[in-house]
Short mmCIF file of N, CA, C and O in Angstrom, two decimals:
data_model
loop_
_atom_site.label_atom_id
_atom_site.label_comp_id
_atom_site.label_asym_id
_atom_site.label_seq_id
_atom_site.Cartn_x
_atom_site.Cartn_y
_atom_site.Cartn_z
N UNK A 1 0.45 -31.53 -102.83
CA UNK A 1 -0.86 -31.62 -103.42
C UNK A 1 -1.61 -32.90 -102.99
O UNK A 1 -2.74 -32.80 -102.60
N UNK A 2 -0.90 -33.99 -103.07
CA UNK A 2 -1.45 -35.26 -102.66
C UNK A 2 -1.85 -35.22 -101.16
O UNK A 2 -2.90 -35.71 -100.69
N UNK A 3 -0.96 -34.52 -100.40
CA UNK A 3 -1.21 -34.46 -98.93
C UNK A 3 -2.49 -33.73 -98.73
O UNK A 3 -3.30 -34.10 -97.79
N UNK A 4 -2.69 -32.59 -99.41
CA UNK A 4 -3.96 -31.81 -99.19
C UNK A 4 -5.16 -32.60 -99.62
O UNK A 4 -6.20 -32.52 -99.05
N UNK A 5 -5.05 -33.31 -100.73
CA UNK A 5 -6.08 -34.15 -101.19
C UNK A 5 -6.50 -35.21 -100.14
O UNK A 5 -7.65 -35.41 -99.88
N UNK A 6 -5.51 -35.87 -99.62
CA UNK A 6 -5.75 -36.90 -98.60
C UNK A 6 -6.40 -36.34 -97.32
O UNK A 6 -7.34 -36.88 -96.78
N UNK A 7 -5.98 -35.12 -96.86
CA UNK A 7 -6.50 -34.45 -95.76
C UNK A 7 -8.00 -34.13 -96.03
O UNK A 7 -8.84 -34.36 -95.14
N UNK A 8 -8.25 -33.62 -97.23
CA UNK A 8 -9.67 -33.34 -97.56
C UNK A 8 -10.57 -34.55 -97.53
O UNK A 8 -11.65 -34.53 -97.03
N UNK A 9 -10.04 -35.69 -98.08
CA UNK A 9 -10.80 -36.88 -98.10
C UNK A 9 -11.00 -37.37 -96.63
O UNK A 9 -12.17 -37.77 -96.34
N UNK A 10 -10.00 -37.36 -95.81
CA UNK A 10 -10.21 -37.79 -94.39
C UNK A 10 -11.19 -36.93 -93.67
O UNK A 10 -12.13 -37.45 -93.04
N UNK A 11 -11.13 -35.60 -93.80
CA UNK A 11 -12.05 -34.74 -93.09
C UNK A 11 -13.46 -34.88 -93.62
O UNK A 11 -14.39 -34.89 -92.89
N UNK A 12 -13.62 -35.08 -94.93
CA UNK A 12 -14.97 -35.30 -95.53
C UNK A 12 -15.56 -36.54 -94.98
O UNK A 12 -16.67 -36.64 -94.54
N UNK A 13 -14.73 -37.61 -94.89
CA UNK A 13 -15.21 -38.94 -94.37
C UNK A 13 -15.58 -38.82 -92.93
O UNK A 13 -16.48 -39.50 -92.42
N UNK A 14 -14.92 -37.94 -92.17
CA UNK A 14 -15.16 -37.77 -90.74
C UNK A 14 -16.33 -36.80 -90.49
O UNK A 14 -16.69 -36.74 -89.31
N UNK A 15 -16.88 -36.23 -91.51
CA UNK A 15 -18.02 -35.36 -91.25
C UNK A 15 -17.60 -34.01 -90.77
O UNK A 15 -18.23 -33.42 -89.91
N UNK A 16 -16.59 -33.44 -91.29
CA UNK A 16 -16.08 -32.04 -90.84
C UNK A 16 -16.75 -30.99 -91.61
O UNK A 16 -17.15 -31.14 -92.73
N UNK A 17 -16.89 -29.91 -90.94
CA UNK A 17 -17.37 -28.64 -91.61
C UNK A 17 -16.31 -27.55 -91.23
O UNK A 17 -15.61 -27.73 -90.32
N UNK A 18 -16.31 -26.57 -92.04
CA UNK A 18 -15.20 -25.54 -91.92
C UNK A 18 -15.77 -24.21 -91.47
O UNK A 18 -16.88 -23.83 -91.96
N UNK A 19 -15.08 -23.57 -90.60
CA UNK A 19 -15.31 -22.15 -90.24
C UNK A 19 -14.88 -21.23 -91.33
O UNK A 19 -14.28 -21.61 -92.29
N UNK A 20 -14.98 -19.92 -91.06
CA UNK A 20 -14.47 -18.89 -92.01
C UNK A 20 -13.00 -19.01 -92.22
O UNK A 20 -12.52 -18.62 -93.24
N UNK A 21 -12.24 -19.41 -91.22
CA UNK A 21 -10.74 -19.42 -91.36
C UNK A 21 -10.27 -20.74 -91.89
O UNK A 21 -9.11 -21.10 -91.84
N UNK A 22 -11.20 -21.57 -92.43
CA UNK A 22 -10.81 -22.89 -93.09
C UNK A 22 -10.37 -23.94 -92.07
O UNK A 22 -9.85 -24.88 -92.48
N UNK A 23 -10.53 -23.69 -90.78
CA UNK A 23 -10.27 -24.79 -89.84
C UNK A 23 -11.59 -25.46 -89.63
O UNK A 23 -12.62 -24.85 -89.74
N UNK A 24 -11.53 -26.78 -89.33
CA UNK A 24 -12.75 -27.48 -89.15
C UNK A 24 -13.61 -26.94 -88.07
O UNK A 24 -13.12 -26.61 -86.96
N UNK A 25 -14.89 -26.69 -88.35
CA UNK A 25 -15.83 -26.19 -87.31
C UNK A 25 -16.15 -27.27 -86.29
O UNK A 25 -16.28 -26.98 -85.11
N UNK A 26 -16.26 -28.47 -86.86
CA UNK A 26 -16.45 -29.68 -86.02
C UNK A 26 -15.94 -30.83 -86.78
O UNK A 26 -15.89 -30.79 -88.00
N UNK A 27 -15.63 -31.89 -86.00
CA UNK A 27 -15.34 -33.19 -86.64
C UNK A 27 -16.17 -34.23 -86.01
O UNK A 27 -16.28 -34.31 -84.80
N UNK A 28 -16.76 -35.10 -86.83
CA UNK A 28 -17.69 -36.11 -86.34
C UNK A 28 -17.30 -37.42 -87.02
O UNK A 28 -17.01 -37.53 -88.20
N UNK A 29 -17.36 -38.48 -86.22
CA UNK A 29 -17.16 -39.83 -86.74
C UNK A 29 -18.34 -40.66 -86.30
O UNK A 29 -18.86 -40.55 -85.13
N UNK A 30 -18.85 -41.45 -87.19
CA UNK A 30 -20.08 -42.34 -86.93
C UNK A 30 -21.28 -41.60 -86.51
O UNK A 30 -22.18 -42.19 -85.95
N UNK A 31 -21.32 -40.34 -86.80
CA UNK A 31 -22.52 -39.58 -86.49
C UNK A 31 -22.76 -39.05 -85.09
O UNK A 31 -23.64 -38.25 -84.79
N UNK A 32 -21.96 -39.50 -84.13
CA UNK A 32 -22.06 -39.16 -82.72
C UNK A 32 -20.76 -38.99 -81.95
O UNK A 32 -20.84 -38.59 -80.85
N UNK A 33 -19.64 -39.34 -82.56
CA UNK A 33 -18.39 -39.20 -81.86
C UNK A 33 -17.77 -37.90 -82.39
O UNK A 33 -17.62 -37.68 -83.55
N UNK A 34 -17.45 -37.01 -81.41
CA UNK A 34 -17.05 -35.64 -81.87
C UNK A 34 -15.69 -35.26 -81.22
O UNK A 34 -15.26 -35.86 -80.26
N UNK A 35 -15.06 -34.30 -81.83
CA UNK A 35 -13.85 -33.75 -81.33
C UNK A 35 -14.02 -33.03 -80.04
O UNK A 35 -15.11 -32.73 -79.62
N UNK A 36 -12.96 -32.73 -79.25
CA UNK A 36 -13.09 -32.19 -77.87
C UNK A 36 -13.75 -30.77 -77.93
O UNK A 36 -14.47 -30.50 -77.02
N UNK A 37 -13.50 -30.00 -78.96
CA UNK A 37 -14.13 -28.68 -79.04
C UNK A 37 -15.66 -28.82 -79.14
O UNK A 37 -16.45 -28.15 -78.41
N UNK A 38 -16.13 -29.75 -80.03
CA UNK A 38 -17.57 -29.93 -80.19
C UNK A 38 -18.18 -30.52 -78.97
O UNK A 38 -19.26 -30.17 -78.54
N UNK A 39 -17.38 -31.38 -78.30
CA UNK A 39 -17.87 -31.99 -77.01
C UNK A 39 -18.13 -30.92 -75.99
O UNK A 39 -19.11 -30.93 -75.26
N UNK A 40 -17.20 -29.85 -75.96
CA UNK A 40 -17.47 -28.79 -75.07
C UNK A 40 -18.73 -28.07 -75.31
O UNK A 40 -19.44 -27.60 -74.44
N UNK A 41 -19.10 -27.95 -76.60
CA UNK A 41 -20.33 -27.26 -77.01
C UNK A 41 -21.48 -28.10 -76.53
O UNK A 41 -22.52 -27.54 -76.09
N UNK A 42 -21.44 -29.41 -76.63
CA UNK A 42 -22.48 -30.27 -76.14
C UNK A 42 -22.71 -30.14 -74.64
O UNK A 42 -23.79 -30.00 -74.13
N UNK A 43 -21.54 -30.12 -73.91
CA UNK A 43 -21.66 -29.89 -72.45
C UNK A 43 -22.21 -28.59 -72.07
O UNK A 43 -22.93 -28.41 -71.12
N UNK A 44 -21.87 -27.60 -72.84
CA UNK A 44 -22.48 -26.29 -72.65
C UNK A 44 -24.03 -26.25 -72.76
O UNK A 44 -24.79 -25.72 -72.06
N UNK A 45 -24.35 -26.93 -73.93
CA UNK A 45 -25.83 -27.08 -74.16
C UNK A 45 -26.53 -27.74 -73.01
O UNK A 45 -27.57 -27.24 -72.57
N UNK A 46 -25.95 -28.72 -72.53
CA UNK A 46 -26.55 -29.46 -71.35
C UNK A 46 -26.59 -28.61 -70.11
O UNK A 46 -27.56 -28.50 -69.39
N UNK A 47 -25.44 -27.93 -69.89
CA UNK A 47 -25.34 -27.17 -68.65
C UNK A 47 -26.25 -25.97 -68.63
O UNK A 47 -26.86 -25.56 -67.56
N UNK A 48 -26.50 -25.38 -69.78
CA UNK A 48 -27.40 -24.19 -69.84
C UNK A 48 -28.89 -24.66 -69.97
O UNK A 48 -29.76 -23.81 -69.95
N UNK A 49 -29.11 -25.91 -70.00
CA UNK A 49 -30.46 -26.50 -70.05
C UNK A 49 -31.27 -25.94 -71.21
O UNK A 49 -32.45 -25.71 -71.13
N UNK A 50 -30.60 -25.83 -72.33
CA UNK A 50 -31.26 -25.27 -73.56
C UNK A 50 -32.36 -26.19 -74.02
O UNK A 50 -33.32 -25.75 -74.70
N UNK A 51 -32.31 -27.48 -73.63
CA UNK A 51 -33.32 -28.44 -74.06
C UNK A 51 -34.72 -28.11 -73.53
O UNK A 51 -35.66 -28.62 -74.07
N UNK A 52 -34.77 -27.32 -72.46
CA UNK A 52 -36.06 -27.08 -71.83
C UNK A 52 -36.96 -26.29 -72.83
O UNK A 52 -38.15 -26.43 -72.76
N UNK A 53 -36.33 -25.50 -73.70
CA UNK A 53 -37.15 -24.76 -74.71
C UNK A 53 -36.97 -25.28 -76.09
O UNK A 53 -37.89 -25.19 -76.91
N UNK A 54 -35.77 -25.77 -76.40
CA UNK A 54 -35.53 -26.21 -77.78
C UNK A 54 -35.66 -27.74 -77.94
O UNK A 54 -35.42 -28.19 -79.12
N UNK A 55 -36.01 -28.46 -76.88
CA UNK A 55 -36.12 -29.88 -77.05
C UNK A 55 -34.82 -30.68 -76.92
O UNK A 55 -33.83 -30.13 -77.25
N UNK A 56 -34.92 -31.88 -76.39
CA UNK A 56 -33.71 -32.67 -76.17
C UNK A 56 -32.94 -32.94 -77.49
O UNK A 56 -31.78 -33.17 -77.43
N UNK A 57 -33.67 -32.96 -78.56
CA UNK A 57 -32.99 -33.26 -79.91
C UNK A 57 -32.87 -31.99 -80.80
O UNK A 57 -32.68 -32.05 -81.98
N UNK A 58 -33.05 -30.82 -80.14
CA UNK A 58 -32.91 -29.51 -80.78
C UNK A 58 -33.94 -29.31 -81.88
O UNK A 58 -33.80 -28.49 -82.74
N UNK A 59 -35.03 -30.08 -81.85
CA UNK A 59 -35.98 -30.01 -82.93
C UNK A 59 -37.24 -29.11 -82.55
O UNK A 59 -38.20 -29.11 -83.27
N UNK A 60 -37.04 -28.36 -81.46
CA UNK A 60 -38.12 -27.42 -81.05
C UNK A 60 -39.04 -27.90 -80.01
O UNK A 60 -39.25 -29.13 -79.97
N UNK A 61 -39.42 -27.03 -79.18
CA UNK A 61 -40.42 -27.25 -78.13
C UNK A 61 -41.23 -25.97 -78.04
O UNK A 61 -41.92 -25.69 -78.99
N UNK A 62 -41.05 -25.28 -76.97
CA UNK A 62 -41.67 -23.88 -76.98
C UNK A 62 -40.82 -22.91 -77.77
O UNK A 62 -41.31 -21.93 -78.27
N UNK A 63 -39.52 -23.25 -77.88
CA UNK A 63 -38.62 -22.44 -78.64
C UNK A 63 -38.50 -23.16 -80.10
O UNK A 63 -38.92 -24.26 -80.23
N UNK A 64 -37.88 -22.43 -81.01
CA UNK A 64 -37.79 -23.03 -82.35
C UNK A 64 -36.85 -24.15 -82.50
O UNK A 64 -36.02 -24.33 -81.60
N UNK A 65 -36.97 -24.88 -83.56
CA UNK A 65 -36.00 -25.94 -83.88
C UNK A 65 -34.73 -25.35 -84.22
O UNK A 65 -34.64 -24.61 -85.18
N UNK A 66 -33.68 -25.76 -83.53
CA UNK A 66 -32.34 -25.24 -83.88
C UNK A 66 -31.77 -25.97 -85.00
O UNK A 66 -30.95 -25.49 -85.69
N UNK A 67 -32.17 -27.19 -85.24
CA UNK A 67 -31.87 -27.94 -86.36
C UNK A 67 -32.20 -27.21 -87.67
O UNK A 67 -31.44 -27.14 -88.60
N UNK A 68 -33.44 -26.63 -87.67
CA UNK A 68 -33.85 -25.87 -88.82
C UNK A 68 -33.27 -24.40 -88.80
O UNK A 68 -32.82 -23.95 -89.83
N UNK A 69 -33.30 -23.75 -87.63
CA UNK A 69 -32.82 -22.37 -87.60
C UNK A 69 -31.40 -22.19 -88.00
O UNK A 69 -31.11 -21.18 -88.68
N UNK A 70 -30.55 -23.10 -87.63
CA UNK A 70 -29.12 -22.92 -87.97
C UNK A 70 -28.77 -23.20 -89.40
O UNK A 70 -27.71 -23.09 -89.82
N UNK A 71 -29.75 -23.62 -90.17
CA UNK A 71 -29.58 -23.76 -91.58
C UNK A 71 -29.42 -22.45 -92.28
O UNK A 71 -28.81 -22.25 -93.31
N UNK A 72 -30.12 -21.38 -91.68
CA UNK A 72 -30.11 -20.08 -92.29
C UNK A 72 -29.54 -18.95 -91.37
O UNK A 72 -29.18 -17.91 -91.85
N UNK A 73 -29.48 -19.24 -90.07
CA UNK A 73 -29.01 -18.27 -89.05
C UNK A 73 -27.52 -18.09 -89.19
O UNK A 73 -26.79 -19.11 -89.09
N UNK A 74 -27.02 -16.90 -89.34
CA UNK A 74 -25.58 -16.74 -89.41
C UNK A 74 -25.00 -16.92 -88.06
O UNK A 74 -25.69 -16.83 -87.01
N UNK A 75 -23.67 -17.15 -87.93
CA UNK A 75 -23.04 -17.29 -86.66
C UNK A 75 -23.13 -15.98 -85.82
O UNK A 75 -23.42 -16.06 -84.68
N UNK A 76 -22.97 -14.89 -86.51
CA UNK A 76 -23.08 -13.59 -85.83
C UNK A 76 -24.49 -13.37 -85.24
O UNK A 76 -24.62 -12.96 -84.06
N UNK A 77 -25.51 -13.72 -85.99
CA UNK A 77 -26.93 -13.68 -85.46
C UNK A 77 -27.11 -14.65 -84.36
O UNK A 77 -27.90 -14.43 -83.38
N UNK A 78 -26.53 -15.86 -84.46
CA UNK A 78 -26.59 -16.87 -83.43
C UNK A 78 -25.98 -16.36 -82.06
O UNK A 78 -26.67 -16.32 -81.02
N UNK A 79 -24.83 -15.78 -82.23
CA UNK A 79 -24.13 -15.21 -80.97
C UNK A 79 -24.98 -14.05 -80.42
O UNK A 79 -25.19 -13.98 -79.16
N UNK A 80 -25.50 -13.19 -81.24
CA UNK A 80 -26.25 -12.01 -80.76
C UNK A 80 -27.60 -12.52 -80.07
O UNK A 80 -27.91 -12.06 -79.01
N UNK A 81 -28.21 -13.56 -80.64
CA UNK A 81 -29.45 -14.06 -80.02
C UNK A 81 -29.13 -14.68 -78.68
O UNK A 81 -29.86 -14.54 -77.72
N UNK A 82 -28.09 -15.51 -78.63
CA UNK A 82 -27.78 -16.19 -77.32
C UNK A 82 -27.35 -15.11 -76.28
O UNK A 82 -27.78 -15.14 -75.15
N UNK A 83 -26.48 -14.16 -76.69
CA UNK A 83 -26.00 -13.14 -75.78
C UNK A 83 -27.04 -12.21 -75.30
O UNK A 83 -27.20 -11.96 -74.11
N UNK A 84 -27.87 -11.67 -76.26
CA UNK A 84 -28.90 -10.68 -75.95
C UNK A 84 -30.21 -11.26 -75.59
O UNK A 84 -31.13 -10.50 -75.09
N UNK A 85 -30.57 -12.43 -76.09
CA UNK A 85 -31.87 -12.95 -76.01
C UNK A 85 -32.83 -12.32 -76.99
O UNK A 85 -32.47 -11.44 -77.70
N UNK A 86 -34.02 -12.90 -77.04
CA UNK A 86 -35.09 -12.24 -77.85
C UNK A 86 -36.34 -12.35 -77.03
O UNK A 86 -37.11 -13.29 -77.19
N UNK A 87 -36.47 -11.44 -76.08
CA UNK A 87 -37.54 -11.54 -75.08
C UNK A 87 -38.91 -11.53 -75.77
O UNK A 87 -39.80 -12.16 -75.26
N UNK A 88 -39.06 -10.83 -76.86
CA UNK A 88 -40.35 -10.86 -77.58
C UNK A 88 -40.74 -12.24 -78.10
O UNK A 88 -41.91 -12.57 -78.23
N UNK A 89 -39.70 -13.13 -78.20
CA UNK A 89 -40.05 -14.52 -78.61
C UNK A 89 -39.82 -15.52 -77.53
O UNK A 89 -39.89 -16.77 -77.73
N UNK A 90 -39.50 -15.05 -76.28
CA UNK A 90 -39.34 -15.87 -75.17
C UNK A 90 -37.95 -16.44 -74.93
O UNK A 90 -37.74 -17.26 -74.07
N UNK A 91 -36.95 -15.94 -75.74
CA UNK A 91 -35.63 -16.40 -75.63
C UNK A 91 -34.95 -15.47 -74.53
O UNK A 91 -34.79 -14.29 -74.72
N UNK A 92 -34.45 -16.13 -73.48
CA UNK A 92 -33.74 -15.31 -72.48
C UNK A 92 -32.31 -15.05 -72.91
O UNK A 92 -31.80 -15.67 -73.84
N UNK A 93 -31.69 -14.06 -72.23
CA UNK A 93 -30.31 -13.73 -72.52
C UNK A 93 -29.40 -14.59 -71.74
O UNK A 93 -29.61 -14.85 -70.57
N UNK A 94 -28.34 -15.04 -72.40
CA UNK A 94 -27.30 -15.77 -71.66
C UNK A 94 -25.99 -14.94 -71.57
O UNK A 94 -24.93 -15.49 -71.34
N UNK A 95 -26.09 -13.66 -71.87
CA UNK A 95 -24.94 -12.75 -71.85
C UNK A 95 -24.27 -12.72 -70.51
O UNK A 95 -23.05 -12.42 -70.41
N UNK A 96 -24.99 -12.99 -69.44
CA UNK A 96 -24.36 -12.95 -68.10
C UNK A 96 -23.84 -14.36 -67.69
O UNK A 96 -23.38 -14.51 -66.57
N UNK A 97 -24.13 -15.39 -68.48
CA UNK A 97 -23.61 -16.75 -68.15
C UNK A 97 -22.21 -16.90 -68.69
O UNK A 97 -21.94 -16.99 -69.90
N UNK A 98 -21.25 -16.90 -67.76
CA UNK A 98 -19.88 -17.03 -68.14
C UNK A 98 -19.62 -18.31 -68.90
O UNK A 98 -18.88 -18.37 -69.89
N UNK A 99 -20.23 -19.41 -68.46
CA UNK A 99 -19.98 -20.71 -69.09
C UNK A 99 -20.49 -20.65 -70.58
O UNK A 99 -19.78 -21.12 -71.47
N UNK A 100 -21.71 -20.11 -70.78
CA UNK A 100 -22.19 -20.04 -72.16
C UNK A 100 -21.28 -19.12 -72.98
O UNK A 100 -20.92 -19.49 -74.10
N UNK A 101 -20.98 -17.97 -72.48
CA UNK A 101 -20.27 -16.96 -73.32
C UNK A 101 -18.86 -17.44 -73.57
O UNK A 101 -18.31 -17.21 -74.67
N UNK A 102 -18.22 -18.13 -72.55
CA UNK A 102 -16.86 -18.60 -72.84
C UNK A 102 -16.88 -19.76 -73.84
O UNK A 102 -15.77 -19.99 -74.44
N UNK A 103 -17.95 -20.42 -74.01
CA UNK A 103 -17.95 -21.59 -74.95
C UNK A 103 -18.90 -21.40 -76.09
O UNK A 103 -19.40 -22.40 -76.66
N UNK A 104 -19.18 -20.12 -76.39
CA UNK A 104 -20.23 -19.94 -77.45
C UNK A 104 -19.80 -20.44 -78.84
O UNK A 104 -20.57 -20.98 -79.60
N UNK A 105 -18.46 -20.41 -79.08
CA UNK A 105 -18.02 -20.89 -80.43
C UNK A 105 -18.21 -22.48 -80.40
O UNK A 105 -18.59 -23.03 -81.48
N UNK A 106 -17.93 -23.15 -79.31
CA UNK A 106 -18.14 -24.59 -79.23
C UNK A 106 -19.59 -24.94 -79.27
O UNK A 106 -20.04 -25.91 -79.96
N UNK A 107 -20.41 -24.19 -78.65
CA UNK A 107 -21.85 -24.43 -78.64
C UNK A 107 -22.41 -24.25 -80.08
O UNK A 107 -23.18 -25.14 -80.56
N UNK A 108 -21.92 -23.25 -80.85
CA UNK A 108 -22.27 -23.00 -82.21
C UNK A 108 -21.83 -24.27 -83.09
O UNK A 108 -22.61 -24.77 -83.87
N UNK A 109 -20.58 -24.75 -82.84
CA UNK A 109 -20.10 -25.85 -83.57
C UNK A 109 -20.94 -27.11 -83.45
O UNK A 109 -21.34 -27.78 -84.31
N UNK A 110 -21.31 -27.34 -82.12
CA UNK A 110 -22.17 -28.52 -81.85
C UNK A 110 -23.55 -28.38 -82.53
O UNK A 110 -23.99 -29.33 -83.23
N UNK A 111 -24.15 -27.24 -82.39
CA UNK A 111 -25.49 -27.06 -82.93
C UNK A 111 -25.48 -27.06 -84.47
O UNK A 111 -26.38 -27.53 -85.15
N UNK A 112 -24.40 -26.45 -85.04
CA UNK A 112 -24.25 -26.42 -86.50
C UNK A 112 -24.09 -27.87 -87.03
O UNK A 112 -24.60 -28.21 -88.04
N UNK A 113 -23.34 -28.68 -86.25
CA UNK A 113 -23.18 -30.09 -86.65
C UNK A 113 -24.52 -30.80 -86.64
O UNK A 113 -24.78 -31.60 -87.54
N UNK A 114 -25.35 -30.48 -85.70
CA UNK A 114 -26.67 -31.12 -85.72
C UNK A 114 -27.51 -30.60 -86.88
O UNK A 114 -28.13 -31.40 -87.47
N UNK A 115 -27.46 -29.24 -87.08
CA UNK A 115 -28.22 -28.69 -88.21
C UNK A 115 -27.75 -29.24 -89.59
O UNK A 115 -28.54 -29.49 -90.46
N UNK A 116 -26.47 -29.39 -89.69
CA UNK A 116 -25.91 -29.92 -90.97
C UNK A 116 -26.18 -31.37 -91.19
O UNK A 116 -25.97 -31.85 -92.28
N UNK A 117 -26.64 -32.09 -90.15
CA UNK A 117 -26.89 -33.51 -90.32
C UNK A 117 -25.70 -34.30 -90.06
O UNK A 117 -25.75 -35.55 -90.19
N UNK A 118 -24.52 -33.74 -89.75
CA UNK A 118 -23.30 -34.51 -89.52
C UNK A 118 -23.35 -35.20 -88.16
O UNK A 118 -22.90 -36.29 -88.07
N UNK A 119 -23.95 -34.57 -87.20
CA UNK A 119 -24.11 -35.14 -85.86
C UNK A 119 -25.62 -35.66 -85.90
O UNK A 119 -26.51 -34.88 -85.93
N UNK A 120 -25.69 -36.98 -85.89
CA UNK A 120 -27.02 -37.61 -86.07
C UNK A 120 -27.74 -37.93 -84.76
O UNK A 120 -28.91 -38.18 -84.75
N UNK A 121 -27.09 -37.77 -83.64
CA UNK A 121 -27.66 -37.99 -82.29
C UNK A 121 -27.47 -36.72 -81.51
O UNK A 121 -26.41 -36.11 -81.55
N UNK A 122 -28.51 -36.39 -80.72
CA UNK A 122 -28.29 -35.26 -79.80
C UNK A 122 -27.20 -35.47 -78.80
O UNK A 122 -26.51 -34.54 -78.38
N UNK A 123 -27.18 -36.71 -78.22
CA UNK A 123 -26.15 -37.03 -77.27
C UNK A 123 -24.95 -37.46 -77.97
O UNK A 123 -25.05 -38.46 -78.74
N UNK A 124 -23.80 -36.91 -77.70
CA UNK A 124 -22.57 -37.17 -78.40
C UNK A 124 -21.50 -37.79 -77.38
O UNK A 124 -21.72 -37.72 -76.18
N UNK A 125 -20.48 -38.35 -77.92
CA UNK A 125 -19.35 -38.92 -77.18
C UNK A 125 -18.10 -38.41 -77.75
O UNK A 125 -18.02 -38.07 -78.98
N UNK A 126 -16.97 -38.38 -77.01
CA UNK A 126 -15.76 -37.98 -77.54
C UNK A 126 -15.23 -39.02 -78.52
O UNK A 126 -15.42 -40.24 -78.39
N UNK A 127 -14.50 -38.58 -79.57
CA UNK A 127 -13.86 -39.45 -80.47
C UNK A 127 -12.80 -40.22 -79.74
O UNK A 127 -11.93 -39.56 -79.04
N UNK A 128 -12.69 -41.53 -79.70
CA UNK A 128 -11.69 -42.24 -78.98
C UNK A 128 -10.32 -41.85 -79.49
O UNK A 128 -10.09 -41.67 -80.68
N UNK A 129 -9.41 -41.69 -78.57
CA UNK A 129 -8.05 -41.29 -78.96
C UNK A 129 -7.21 -42.46 -79.36
O UNK A 129 -7.27 -43.48 -78.86
#
């Protein structure tokens, strides 16, 4: 019992969020140091050049603010939007991008961390080992 309580306190202090299976969705320290999985999501964000439409800070440009959108968008809807696009709204499909589709869970974790306010900077760094 004490062990679970301590784990909960440590993860809360580190800025963790949980996925549906109760594993941390992301872990953040100091607002910008993230776990390797979330770091992979940030790298996917950069490689796919999502900032061209959603802005360098995910706060919107010609595309909507992902900081706001991911407050209400489900993960399933996020994956569908990225995979299939929303051409009527100008969102291209990334379904043929192997890098994006292979890392879609990590991309979601990074963007959800931004939306939750746990990741306070758009540019992140790995948590030092």
